mmCIF file of C-alpha atoms in Angstrom:
data_model
loop_
_atom_site.group_PDB
_atom_site.id
_atom_site.type_symbol
_atom_site.label_atom_id
_atom_site.label_comp_id
_atom_site.label_asym_id
_atom_site.label_seq_id
_atom_site.Cartn_x
_atom_site.Cartn_y
_atom_site.Cartn_z
ATOM 1 C CA MET A 10 -17.039 4.689 14.962
ATOM 2 C CA LEU A 11 -20.171 6.660 14.274
ATOM 3 C CA ARG A 12 -19.184 9.213 17.165
ATOM 4 C CA ARG A 13 -16.018 9.360 15.192
ATOM 5 C CA PHE A 14 -17.955 10.185 12.101
ATOM 6 C CA CYS A 15 -19.997 12.398 13.994
ATOM 7 C CA ALA A 16 -17.458 14.739 15.719
ATOM 8 C CA GLY A 17 -19.276 17.917 15.140
ATOM 9 C CA ALA A 18 -16.552 20.349 16.085
ATOM 10 C CA ALA A 19 -14.311 21.245 12.971
ATOM 11 C CA PRO A 20 -10.393 20.352 13.454
ATOM 12 C CA ALA A 21 -8.185 23.266 14.951
ATOM 13 C CA ARG A 22 -6.932 25.346 12.324
ATOM 14 C CA VAL A 23 -3.427 27.087 12.437
ATOM 15 C CA ALA A 24 -3.552 30.896 12.141
ATOM 16 C CA VAL A 25 -2.518 31.701 8.524
ATOM 17 C CA SER A 26 -2.740 35.652 8.684
ATOM 18 C CA SER A 27 -1.467 36.419 5.478
ATOM 19 C CA MET A 28 -3.462 33.471 3.721
ATOM 20 C CA ARG A 29 -7.063 33.786 2.390
ATOM 21 C CA ARG A 30 -8.935 30.646 0.590
ATOM 22 C CA ASP A 31 -10.082 30.892 -2.521
ATOM 23 C CA TRP A 32 -12.475 28.287 -4.421
ATOM 24 C CA ILE A 33 -10.708 27.362 -7.610
ATOM 25 C CA GLY A 34 -13.259 24.851 -9.391
ATOM 26 C CA GLY A 35 -12.411 21.947 -11.397
ATOM 27 C CA ARG A 36 -12.634 18.124 -11.004
ATOM 28 C CA GLY A 37 -11.257 16.270 -8.307
ATOM 29 C CA GLY A 38 -11.821 19.345 -5.923
ATOM 30 C CA ALA A 39 -8.486 20.899 -6.978
ATOM 31 C CA GLY A 40 -10.038 23.676 -5.863
ATOM 32 C CA TRP A 41 -9.708 25.215 -2.104
ATOM 33 C CA VAL A 42 -5.803 25.695 -2.389
ATOM 34 C CA GLY A 43 -4.122 28.175 -0.132
ATOM 35 C CA ALA A 44 -3.524 31.043 -2.371
ATOM 36 C CA ARG A 45 -1.680 34.253 -1.848
ATOM 37 C CA GLU A 46 -2.169 37.569 -3.865
ATOM 38 C CA ARG A 47 1.545 37.846 -5.989
ATOM 39 C CA GLY A 48 0.831 40.455 -8.611
ATOM 40 C CA GLY A 49 -2.638 39.394 -8.983
ATOM 41 C CA GLY A 50 -1.833 35.517 -9.307
ATOM 42 C CA ARG A 51 -3.042 32.706 -7.101
ATOM 43 C CA ARG A 52 -0.327 30.560 -5.489
ATOM 44 C CA TRP A 53 -0.755 26.706 -6.213
ATOM 45 C CA PHE A 54 0.662 24.155 -3.710
ATOM 46 C CA SER A 55 1.849 22.110 -6.560
ATOM 47 C CA GLU A 56 5.470 21.965 -4.994
ATOM 48 C CA GLY A 57 3.820 21.206 -1.355
ATOM 49 C CA ALA A 58 4.955 23.410 1.344
ATOM 50 C CA LEU A 59 6.675 26.486 0.176
ATOM 51 C CA SER A 60 6.875 28.488 3.313
ATOM 52 C CA GLU A 61 7.348 28.615 6.995
ATOM 53 C CA GLU A 62 3.738 28.962 7.649
ATOM 54 C CA ASP A 63 3.121 25.858 5.550
ATOM 55 C CA GLU A 64 5.920 23.679 7.375
ATOM 56 C CA HIS A 65 4.267 24.948 10.727
ATOM 57 C CA GLU A 66 0.838 23.866 9.740
ATOM 58 C CA ILE A 67 2.027 20.328 8.617
ATOM 59 C CA MET A 68 3.781 20.252 11.660
ATOM 60 C CA PHE A 69 0.735 20.967 13.716
ATOM 61 C CA PHE A 70 -1.080 18.266 12.327
ATOM 62 C CA SER A 71 1.714 15.714 12.357
ATOM 63 C CA LEU A 72 1.690 15.979 16.338
ATOM 64 C CA ARG A 73 -2.323 14.927 16.540
ATOM 65 C CA HIS A 74 -2.679 11.218 16.896
ATOM 66 C CA ALA A 75 -4.556 9.131 13.810
ATOM 67 C CA ALA A 76 -7.933 7.392 14.922
ATOM 68 C CA THR A 77 -7.526 3.926 15.209
ATOM 69 C CA VAL A 78 -10.142 2.324 12.606
ATOM 70 C CA THR A 79 -11.126 -1.479 12.671
ATOM 71 C CA LEU A 80 -12.753 -3.309 9.788
ATOM 72 C CA LYS A 81 -15.717 -4.339 11.682
ATOM 73 C CA GLU A 82 -16.696 -0.496 12.506
ATOM 74 C CA MET A 83 -16.036 0.244 8.741
ATOM 75 C CA HIS A 84 -18.237 -2.949 7.704
ATOM 76 C CA GLN A 85 -21.079 -1.631 10.134
ATOM 77 C CA PHE A 86 -20.840 1.876 9.496
ATOM 78 C CA GLY A 87 -20.885 1.510 5.465
ATOM 79 C CA SER A 88 -23.941 -0.776 5.895
ATOM 80 C CA GLN A 89 -25.586 2.385 7.007
ATOM 81 C CA ALA A 90 -24.002 4.619 4.201
ATOM 82 C CA ASN A 91 -27.086 4.360 1.722
ATOM 83 C CA ASN A 92 -28.425 7.609 2.800
ATOM 84 C CA LYS A 93 -26.495 11.035 2.222
ATOM 85 C CA ARG A 94 -26.544 11.780 5.822
ATOM 86 C CA ALA A 95 -24.194 8.766 6.345
ATOM 87 C CA LEU A 96 -21.987 9.677 3.440
ATOM 88 C CA LEU A 97 -21.789 13.256 4.830
ATOM 89 C CA LEU A 98 -20.669 12.127 8.141
ATOM 90 C CA ALA A 99 -18.046 9.788 6.588
ATOM 91 C CA ALA A 100 -16.539 12.665 4.540
ATOM 92 C CA GLN A 101 -16.738 14.850 7.390
ATOM 93 C CA PHE A 102 -14.377 12.227 9.492
ATOM 94 C CA LEU A 103 -11.977 11.974 6.419
ATOM 95 C CA HIS A 104 -11.915 15.751 6.169
ATOM 96 C CA GLU A 105 -10.626 15.715 9.698
ATOM 97 C CA GLU A 106 -8.527 12.510 9.934
ATOM 98 C CA LEU A 107 -6.666 12.429 6.666
ATOM 99 C CA PRO A 108 -4.610 15.381 6.958
ATOM 100 C CA VAL A 109 -3.408 14.208 10.298
ATOM 101 C CA ARG A 110 -2.228 10.867 8.369
ATOM 102 C CA LEU A 111 -0.544 12.843 5.419
ATOM 103 C CA ALA A 112 0.938 15.373 7.962
ATOM 104 C CA ARG A 113 2.543 12.563 9.699
ATOM 105 C CA ARG A 114 4.198 10.877 6.815
ATOM 106 C CA ALA A 115 5.237 14.309 5.073
ATOM 107 C CA LYS A 116 7.146 15.081 8.293
ATOM 108 C CA GLU A 117 8.907 11.741 9.025
ATOM 109 C CA LEU A 118 9.948 12.016 5.054
ATOM 110 C CA LYS A 119 11.478 15.176 5.561
ATOM 111 C CA SER A 120 13.272 14.013 8.597
ATOM 112 C CA LEU A 121 15.177 10.930 7.362
ATOM 113 C CA PRO A 122 18.691 10.874 8.004
ATOM 114 C CA PHE A 123 22.006 10.924 5.948
ATOM 115 C CA GLY A 124 20.997 12.964 3.082
ATOM 116 C CA LEU A 125 18.083 10.627 2.239
ATOM 117 C CA ASN A 126 15.350 13.522 2.620
ATOM 118 C CA ASN A 127 16.946 15.092 -0.309
ATOM 119 C CA THR A 128 16.837 12.291 -2.552
ATOM 120 C CA ALA A 129 14.868 13.063 -5.937
ATOM 121 C CA SER A 130 12.675 10.437 -5.235
ATOM 122 C CA ILE A 131 12.080 10.795 -1.639
ATOM 123 C CA THR A 132 11.637 14.876 -2.052
ATOM 124 C CA GLY A 133 9.174 13.927 -4.697
ATOM 125 C CA VAL A 134 7.065 11.274 -2.475
ATOM 126 C CA ARG A 135 7.425 14.209 0.144
ATOM 127 C CA LYS A 136 5.714 16.745 -2.027
ATOM 128 C CA LEU A 137 3.118 14.787 -3.076
ATOM 129 C CA TYR A 138 1.908 14.134 0.563
ATOM 130 C CA GLU A 139 2.190 17.744 1.549
ATOM 131 C CA ARG A 140 -0.004 18.614 -1.654
ATOM 132 C CA SER A 141 -2.304 16.347 -0.957
ATOM 133 C CA PHE A 142 -2.331 17.495 2.555
ATOM 134 C CA PHE A 143 -3.158 21.332 1.644
ATOM 135 C CA ARG A 144 -5.594 20.245 -0.806
ATOM 136 C CA ILE A 145 -7.939 18.937 1.830
ATOM 137 C CA ARG A 146 -6.901 21.374 4.203
ATOM 138 C CA ARG A 147 -8.159 24.014 1.602
ATOM 139 C CA PHE A 148 -11.634 22.436 0.760
ATOM 140 C CA PRO A 149 -14.344 23.471 2.867
ATOM 141 C CA ARG A 150 -15.971 21.080 5.577
ATOM 142 C CA PRO A 151 -18.508 19.230 3.321
ATOM 143 C CA ASN A 152 -21.686 19.918 4.966
ATOM 144 C CA SER A 153 -23.696 19.271 1.984
ATOM 145 C CA SER A 154 -24.325 17.185 -0.591
ATOM 146 C CA GLU A 155 -22.738 19.099 -2.926
ATOM 147 C CA LEU A 156 -19.869 19.640 -1.371
ATOM 148 C CA GLU A 157 -19.503 16.037 -0.237
ATOM 149 C CA GLU A 158 -19.729 14.792 -3.975
ATOM 150 C CA ARG A 159 -16.855 17.386 -4.787
ATOM 151 C CA PHE A 160 -14.993 16.259 -1.815
ATOM 152 C CA THR A 161 -15.062 12.549 -3.078
ATOM 153 C CA GLU A 162 -14.323 13.620 -6.621
ATOM 154 C CA MET A 163 -11.226 14.957 -4.835
ATOM 155 C CA LEU A 164 -10.383 12.196 -2.873
ATOM 156 C CA GLU A 165 -10.284 9.731 -6.070
ATOM 157 C CA ASP A 166 -7.828 12.003 -7.915
ATOM 158 C CA ILE A 167 -5.514 11.994 -4.742
ATOM 159 C CA LYS A 168 -5.811 8.403 -4.406
ATOM 160 C CA ASN A 169 -4.872 7.989 -8.219
ATOM 161 C CA GLU A 170 -1.900 10.604 -7.941
ATOM 162 C CA HIS A 171 -0.385 7.988 -4.893
ATOM 163 C CA SER A 172 -0.537 5.241 -7.201
ATOM 164 C CA ASN A 173 3.092 5.187 -8.019
ATOM 165 C CA VAL A 174 4.551 5.911 -4.532
ATOM 166 C CA GLN A 175 5.638 2.322 -4.168
ATOM 167 C CA ALA A 176 7.764 2.477 -7.887
ATOM 168 C CA SER A 177 9.233 6.158 -6.682
ATOM 169 C CA VAL A 178 10.045 5.054 -3.037
ATOM 170 C CA ALA A 179 11.976 2.035 -4.724
ATOM 171 C CA ARG A 180 13.449 4.269 -7.015
ATOM 172 C CA GLY A 181 14.879 6.464 -4.107
ATOM 173 C CA LEU A 182 16.509 3.082 -2.715
ATOM 174 C CA GLN A 183 18.353 2.970 -5.390
ATOM 175 C CA GLU A 184 19.616 6.321 -5.364
ATOM 176 C CA LEU A 185 21.563 5.047 -2.431
ATOM 177 C CA ASN A 186 24.882 3.246 -2.601
ATOM 178 C CA GLU A 187 24.116 -0.412 -2.268
ATOM 179 C CA GLY A 188 27.328 -0.856 -0.401
ATOM 180 C CA ARG A 189 25.839 1.508 2.440
ATOM 181 C CA ILE A 190 23.137 -1.204 3.455
ATOM 182 C CA ASP A 191 23.876 -3.866 5.887
ATOM 183 C CA LYS A 192 22.662 -7.465 5.895
ATOM 184 C CA LYS A 193 19.768 -6.336 8.294
ATOM 185 C CA GLY A 194 18.883 -3.612 5.874
ATOM 186 C CA ARG A 195 20.049 -0.701 8.071
ATOM 187 C CA LEU A 196 21.807 2.260 6.413
ATOM 188 C CA ILE A 197 25.108 2.908 7.273
ATOM 189 C CA HIS A 198 26.349 6.267 7.390
ATOM 190 C CA ALA A 199 29.724 7.534 9.091
ATOM 191 C CA GLY A 200 29.883 4.340 11.313
ATOM 192 C CA MET A 201 26.130 5.232 12.251
ATOM 193 C CA HIS A 202 23.160 3.125 11.615
ATOM 194 C CA TYR A 203 19.288 4.288 10.458
ATOM 195 C CA ASN A 204 16.994 1.232 10.047
ATOM 196 C CA PHE A 205 15.414 2.526 6.758
ATOM 197 C CA GLY A 206 13.213 -0.693 6.969
ATOM 198 C CA GLN A 207 11.207 0.075 10.208
ATOM 199 C CA PHE A 208 10.626 3.756 8.555
ATOM 200 C CA LEU A 209 9.202 1.803 5.455
ATOM 201 C CA ASP A 210 7.140 -0.215 7.345
ATOM 202 C CA ARG A 211 5.401 2.648 9.019
ATOM 203 C CA PHE A 212 5.076 4.172 5.844
ATOM 204 C CA TYR A 213 3.633 1.323 4.049
ATOM 205 C CA LEU A 214 1.317 0.458 6.722
ATOM 206 C CA SER A 215 0.001 4.124 6.769
ATOM 207 C CA ARG A 216 -0.461 4.056 3.038
ATOM 208 C CA VAL A 217 -2.316 0.923 3.235
ATOM 209 C CA GLY A 218 -4.645 2.319 5.617
ATOM 210 C CA VAL A 219 -5.079 5.922 3.892
ATOM 211 C CA ARG A 220 -6.055 4.284 0.839
ATOM 212 C CA VAL A 221 -8.294 1.756 2.770
ATOM 213 C CA LEU A 222 -10.014 4.783 4.241
ATOM 214 C CA ILE A 223 -10.615 6.733 0.904
ATOM 215 C CA GLY A 224 -10.994 3.546 -1.234
ATOM 216 C CA GLN A 225 -13.824 2.807 1.330
ATOM 217 C CA HIS A 226 -15.508 6.186 1.115
ATOM 218 C CA ILE A 227 -15.394 6.150 -2.876
ATOM 219 C CA MET A 228 -16.994 2.822 -3.400
ATOM 220 C CA LEU A 229 -19.516 3.572 -1.206
ATOM 221 C CA HIS A 230 -20.906 5.909 -3.869
ATOM 222 C CA HIS A 231 -20.470 2.937 -6.386
ATOM 223 C CA PRO A 232 -22.608 0.256 -4.666
ATOM 224 C CA GLN A 233 -21.894 -3.344 -5.802
ATOM 225 C CA GLU A 234 -23.832 -6.572 -4.761
ATOM 226 C CA GLY A 235 -22.391 -8.333 -1.846
ATOM 227 C CA PHE A 236 -19.972 -5.569 -1.151
ATOM 228 C CA ILE A 237 -20.438 -2.441 1.563
ATOM 229 C CA GLY A 238 -17.640 -0.156 0.103
ATOM 230 C CA ILE A 239 -14.598 -2.199 -0.741
ATOM 231 C CA ILE A 240 -15.289 -4.831 2.127
ATOM 232 C CA GLN A 241 -17.060 -7.672 0.387
ATOM 233 C CA THR A 242 -19.350 -9.382 2.771
ATOM 234 C CA GLU A 243 -18.598 -13.029 2.017
ATOM 235 C CA CYS A 244 -15.213 -12.808 0.863
ATOM 236 C CA GLN A 245 -13.928 -16.733 -0.148
ATOM 237 C CA PRO A 246 -10.058 -16.587 -0.093
ATOM 238 C CA ALA A 247 -10.130 -19.545 -2.197
ATOM 239 C CA PHE A 248 -12.133 -17.718 -5.014
ATOM 240 C CA VAL A 249 -9.832 -14.739 -4.753
ATOM 241 C CA CYS A 250 -6.660 -16.950 -5.129
ATOM 242 C CA GLY A 251 -7.955 -18.419 -8.049
ATOM 243 C CA HIS A 252 -8.007 -14.915 -9.815
ATOM 244 C CA ALA A 253 -4.273 -14.575 -8.541
ATOM 245 C CA ILE A 254 -3.133 -18.005 -10.099
ATOM 246 C CA GLU A 255 -4.707 -17.003 -13.187
ATOM 247 C CA ASP A 256 -2.646 -13.650 -13.209
ATOM 248 C CA ALA A 257 0.641 -14.764 -11.758
ATOM 249 C CA GLN A 258 0.623 -17.986 -14.399
ATOM 250 C CA HIS A 259 -0.208 -15.412 -17.019
ATOM 251 C CA ILE A 260 2.723 -13.113 -16.419
ATOM 252 C CA CYS A 261 5.144 -16.163 -15.529
ATOM 253 C CA ARG A 262 4.058 -17.989 -19.180
ATOM 254 C CA MET A 263 4.765 -14.422 -20.864
ATOM 255 C CA ARG A 264 8.429 -14.626 -19.232
ATOM 256 C CA TYR A 265 9.092 -18.199 -19.343
ATOM 257 C CA LYS A 266 6.814 -19.612 -21.545
ATOM 258 C CA THR A 267 5.554 -21.955 -19.245
ATOM 259 C CA ALA A 268 4.117 -21.853 -15.257
ATOM 260 C CA PRO A 269 3.812 -24.619 -12.844
ATOM 261 C CA ALA A 270 -0.010 -25.789 -12.034
ATOM 262 C CA VAL A 271 -1.363 -24.885 -8.538
ATOM 263 C CA ARG A 272 -3.326 -26.916 -6.391
ATOM 264 C CA LEU A 273 -5.852 -25.420 -3.893
ATOM 265 C CA GLU A 274 -6.768 -28.114 -0.751
ATOM 266 C CA GLY A 275 -8.513 -27.817 2.388
ATOM 267 C CA ASP A 276 -11.256 -25.407 3.167
ATOM 268 C CA THR A 277 -11.754 -24.322 -0.005
ATOM 269 C CA GLU A 278 -15.862 -23.011 0.713
ATOM 270 C CA MET A 279 -14.952 -20.847 3.841
ATOM 271 C CA GLU A 280 -16.084 -17.032 3.861
ATOM 272 C CA LEU A 281 -15.494 -13.930 5.768
ATOM 273 C CA PRO A 282 -16.135 -10.304 5.612
ATOM 274 C CA TYR A 283 -12.788 -9.074 4.270
ATOM 275 C CA ILE A 284 -11.273 -6.770 1.561
ATOM 276 C CA PRO A 285 -10.245 -8.888 -1.512
ATOM 277 C CA GLU A 286 -7.961 -6.462 -3.416
ATOM 278 C CA HIS A 287 -5.839 -6.992 -0.196
ATOM 279 C CA LEU A 288 -5.973 -11.131 -0.619
ATOM 280 C CA HIS A 289 -5.316 -10.749 -4.226
ATOM 281 C CA TYR A 290 -2.342 -8.692 -3.830
ATOM 282 C CA ILE A 291 -0.974 -10.993 -1.112
ATOM 283 C CA PHE A 292 -1.671 -14.081 -3.283
ATOM 284 C CA PHE A 293 -0.230 -12.789 -6.451
ATOM 285 C CA GLU A 294 2.857 -11.688 -5.086
ATOM 286 C CA LEU A 295 3.447 -14.909 -3.393
ATOM 287 C CA LEU A 296 2.755 -17.076 -6.204
ATOM 288 C CA LYS A 297 4.690 -15.325 -8.521
ATOM 289 C CA ASN A 298 7.686 -15.995 -6.346
ATOM 290 C CA SER A 299 7.022 -19.493 -5.837
ATOM 291 C CA MET A 300 6.498 -19.901 -9.911
ATOM 292 C CA ARG A 301 9.548 -17.878 -10.598
ATOM 293 C CA ALA A 302 11.690 -20.019 -8.109
ATOM 294 C CA VAL A 303 9.934 -23.385 -9.337
ATOM 295 C CA VAL A 304 10.695 -22.589 -13.211
ATOM 296 C CA GLU A 305 14.396 -21.354 -12.761
ATOM 297 C CA ARG A 306 15.168 -24.119 -10.387
ATOM 298 C CA TYR A 307 14.297 -27.211 -12.451
ATOM 299 C CA ARG A 308 15.646 -25.589 -15.775
ATOM 300 C CA ARG A 309 18.836 -24.647 -14.117
ATOM 301 C CA GLU A 310 19.245 -28.262 -12.906
ATOM 302 C CA GLN A 311 17.876 -30.235 -15.667
ATOM 303 C CA PRO A 312 18.502 -28.144 -18.707
ATOM 304 C CA ASP A 313 18.301 -30.743 -21.043
ATOM 305 C CA VAL A 314 14.407 -31.047 -20.401
ATOM 306 C CA GLU A 315 11.600 -29.606 -21.727
ATOM 307 C CA TRP A 316 9.832 -28.284 -18.386
ATOM 308 C CA ASP A 317 6.194 -27.189 -18.414
ATOM 309 C CA GLU A 318 2.799 -27.371 -16.341
ATOM 310 C CA THR A 319 2.748 -31.152 -17.142
ATOM 311 C CA ASN A 320 6.168 -32.157 -15.153
ATOM 312 C CA LEU A 321 7.072 -29.005 -13.211
ATOM 313 C CA PRO A 322 6.059 -29.765 -9.663
ATOM 314 C CA PRO A 323 2.876 -28.022 -8.775
ATOM 315 C CA ILE A 324 2.694 -25.344 -6.044
ATOM 316 C CA SER A 325 -0.120 -26.290 -3.138
ATOM 317 C CA VAL A 326 -2.521 -23.840 -1.463
ATOM 318 C CA VAL A 327 -4.147 -25.115 1.564
ATOM 319 C CA PHE A 328 -7.143 -23.075 3.416
ATOM 320 C CA ALA A 329 -7.650 -23.846 6.892
ATOM 321 C CA GLU A 330 -10.567 -22.090 9.279
ATOM 322 C CA GLY A 331 -9.756 -21.947 13.140
ATOM 323 C CA GLU A 332 -11.812 -19.899 16.006
ATOM 324 C CA GLU A 333 -9.728 -16.776 15.564
ATOM 325 C CA ASP A 334 -8.319 -16.614 12.168
ATOM 326 C CA VAL A 335 -7.878 -18.192 8.561
ATOM 327 C CA ALA A 336 -4.838 -19.894 7.975
ATOM 328 C CA ILE A 337 -3.440 -20.206 4.126
ATOM 329 C CA LYS A 338 -0.182 -22.052 3.195
ATOM 330 C CA ILE A 339 1.371 -21.775 0.045
ATOM 331 C CA SER A 340 4.014 -24.682 -0.501
ATOM 332 C CA ASP A 341 6.468 -24.686 -3.396
ATOM 333 C CA LYS A 342 9.555 -26.967 -4.590
ATOM 334 C CA GLY A 343 11.483 -24.019 -5.781
ATOM 335 C CA GLY A 344 14.802 -25.210 -4.042
ATOM 336 C CA GLY A 345 14.495 -22.779 -0.989
ATOM 337 C CA ILE A 346 16.072 -19.644 0.364
ATOM 338 C CA PRO A 347 19.564 -19.756 2.010
ATOM 339 C CA ARG A 348 19.805 -19.181 5.731
ATOM 340 C CA SER A 349 22.134 -16.383 5.120
ATOM 341 C CA GLY A 350 19.152 -14.610 3.152
ATOM 342 C CA MET A 351 16.549 -15.112 5.763
ATOM 343 C CA GLU A 352 17.169 -12.640 7.944
ATOM 344 C CA ARG A 353 17.160 -9.962 4.990
ATOM 345 C CA LEU A 354 13.302 -11.053 3.536
ATOM 346 C CA TRP A 355 12.026 -8.129 4.962
ATOM 347 C CA THR A 356 14.295 -5.375 4.352
ATOM 348 C CA TYR A 357 13.208 -4.096 1.152
ATOM 349 C CA SER A 358 16.591 -4.417 -0.339
ATOM 350 C CA PHE A 359 16.629 -7.944 -0.555
ATOM 351 C CA THR A 360 16.070 -10.217 -3.556
ATOM 352 C CA THR A 361 16.860 -13.446 -4.701
ATOM 353 C CA ALA A 362 16.061 -12.162 -8.502
ATOM 354 C CA GLY A 363 19.198 -10.275 -8.963
ATOM 355 C CA LYS A 364 20.073 -6.552 -8.045
ATOM 356 C CA THR A 365 16.768 -4.344 -7.812
ATOM 357 C CA SER A 366 18.719 -1.582 -9.961
ATOM 358 C CA ASP A 367 19.073 -3.690 -13.228
ATOM 359 C CA MET A 368 15.377 -4.443 -12.715
ATOM 360 C CA ILE A 369 14.738 -0.974 -12.788
ATOM 361 C CA LYS A 370 16.806 -0.226 -15.510
ATOM 362 C CA GLN A 371 15.541 -2.979 -17.598
ATOM 363 C CA LEU A 372 11.984 -1.719 -17.007
ATOM 364 C CA GLU A 373 12.620 1.928 -18.114
ATOM 365 C CA LEU A 374 15.031 0.708 -20.931
ATOM 366 C CA GLU A 375 12.053 -1.439 -22.320
ATOM 367 C CA GLN A 376 9.499 1.619 -21.333
ATOM 368 C CA GLY A 377 11.491 3.884 -23.359
ATOM 369 C CA ASP A 378 11.336 1.542 -26.170
ATOM 370 C CA GLY A 379 7.405 1.391 -26.421
ATOM 371 C CA GLY A 380 6.323 -0.497 -23.444
ATOM 372 C CA ALA A 381 7.940 -3.527 -21.502
ATOM 373 C CA LYS A 382 8.175 -6.622 -23.647
ATOM 374 C CA THR A 383 9.297 -9.034 -21.275
ATOM 375 C CA PRO A 384 7.320 -8.984 -17.731
ATOM 376 C CA ILE A 385 9.931 -8.971 -14.743
ATOM 377 C CA MET A 386 9.021 -11.667 -12.509
ATOM 378 C CA ALA A 387 10.901 -10.344 -9.510
ATOM 379 C CA GLY A 388 13.751 -8.110 -8.413
ATOM 380 C CA PHE A 389 12.427 -5.014 -6.660
ATOM 381 C CA ALA A 390 12.405 -6.285 -3.392
ATOM 382 C CA HIS A 391 9.111 -4.728 -2.143
ATOM 383 C CA GLY A 392 6.545 -8.002 -2.928
ATOM 384 C CA LEU A 393 7.359 -10.208 0.198
ATOM 385 C CA PRO A 394 7.532 -7.061 2.520
ATOM 386 C CA LEU A 395 4.381 -5.439 1.366
ATOM 387 C CA SER A 396 2.508 -8.632 1.366
ATOM 388 C CA ARG A 397 3.027 -8.951 5.152
ATOM 389 C CA ILE A 398 2.259 -5.296 5.564
ATOM 390 C CA HIS A 399 -1.370 -5.985 4.092
ATOM 391 C CA ALA A 400 -1.434 -9.051 5.887
ATOM 392 C CA ARG A 401 -0.972 -7.168 9.338
ATOM 393 C CA ALA A 402 -3.368 -4.317 8.292
ATOM 394 C CA PHE A 403 -6.043 -5.695 9.714
ATOM 395 C CA GLY A 404 -5.019 -7.854 12.846
ATOM 396 C CA GLY A 405 -2.930 -10.901 10.189
ATOM 397 C CA ASP A 406 0.482 -11.732 9.948
ATOM 398 C CA LEU A 407 2.626 -13.639 7.255
ATOM 399 C CA GLU A 408 5.678 -15.866 8.062
ATOM 400 C CA VAL A 409 8.189 -17.811 5.785
ATOM 401 C CA LEU A 410 9.799 -21.269 6.526
ATOM 402 C CA SER A 411 12.271 -22.340 3.996
ATOM 403 C CA MET A 412 14.087 -25.382 3.548
ATOM 404 C CA GLN A 413 17.380 -24.905 0.840
ATOM 405 C CA GLY A 414 17.640 -27.711 -1.371
ATOM 406 C CA ASN A 415 13.677 -28.257 -1.211
ATOM 407 C CA GLY A 416 11.281 -25.545 -1.026
ATOM 408 C CA THR A 417 9.722 -22.740 0.459
ATOM 409 C CA ASP A 418 6.298 -22.493 3.083
ATOM 410 C CA VAL A 419 4.555 -19.383 3.540
ATOM 411 C CA TYR A 420 1.918 -18.776 6.038
ATOM 412 C CA ILE A 421 -0.913 -16.119 5.795
ATOM 413 C CA HIS A 422 -2.886 -15.529 9.105
ATOM 414 C CA ILE A 423 -5.914 -13.868 8.603
ATOM 415 C CA SER A 424 -8.024 -12.082 11.434
ATOM 416 C CA LYS A 425 -11.261 -13.820 11.293
ATOM 417 C CA LEU A 426 -13.274 -11.433 13.140
ATOM 418 C CA GLY A 427 -12.016 -8.388 11.403
ATOM 419 C CA ASP A 428 -12.155 -6.458 14.607
ATOM 420 C CA ARG A 429 -8.532 -5.601 15.597
ATOM 421 C CA GLN A 430 -7.257 -1.978 15.018
ATOM 422 C CA VAL A 431 -5.269 -0.596 11.934
ATOM 423 C CA PRO A 432 -2.034 -0.149 13.735
ATOM 424 C CA VAL A 433 -1.194 3.009 11.791
ATOM 425 C CA PRO A 434 1.332 4.819 13.669
#
């Protein structure tokens, strides 16, 4: 990993004869954007690639291979990042690596078939990736502490700009005719199929990788006790799960006025180096699904009973530590999932909570009235597949087994050593 950070050669640059690079100040490193003299004005990359030269530059970087980075390498290098030299090396690595990852995703977004690339939401996401690509490319190689600090501020701004990408993609899916998606999540057009789910798996896995790399570098500037960047050296999954339980129960109570209890069982004291934010996301999404299923099942089957935490069947979370990984099982009595729905669990278009388009309309309507009044527990069809993406990002996995009429078991596997490669395409 240190060799990667120490790569002295600057990345190959595309010759852009008519383009000059001007420093345009401002927080977040908004400067060093490509500029042309057009009547004395400067051209900003607010709309992504605007010329053939821009597109060639993105194409050039998209053909390069992204470096594979392991959690163990990040942990080891981060422990040395208490000196300016290490931060400079990390910034120089990101200065070279991030444009490759951003360009690969921008190219793939532009190449989507059947008019997907022209939908408003997908176009907006592509332009966001292109804009971020050019902001980094036009920033000088950070070879001083001052430039490194500015570069880090720019990365933080880029990370914030990309926070709503998931919602934009979900809206983009709704711009497609729902009748054009088959039960395997494939888009049907003129008798041909395109597996949009596989594209989204690649896209979101890459997004997780980019956000981890940026987040790690940013947090090395803000050290916290027990953490190396965003990696907690002694992360306790049961403790993280406890916070996710509180958050999920809060949402559930706001929606249904009650929430089932959750029992933690097994090896609740185990610890391992990991990113607690990822664990929280997985736990929160899965527990939210289980709580909704339990409450809705028992209210539907016995509507005359006043269900609350005392009489709803509790959700069970069991922790176990093996030689190779940590396994966690979340079990509920929410009635399970029909076998016909199991095949579509990972398609980004399947949800047991009604149409995604209806959920988005509800959210937009309530936001238009000054803010959501009732939280939406489910229905965007992204929670489960994205939970699996987060589990797989560092060598883990997520599996679902369901017994209709009883409930659902979800198994989470986390790589114990944390030394498997991040499989970013």
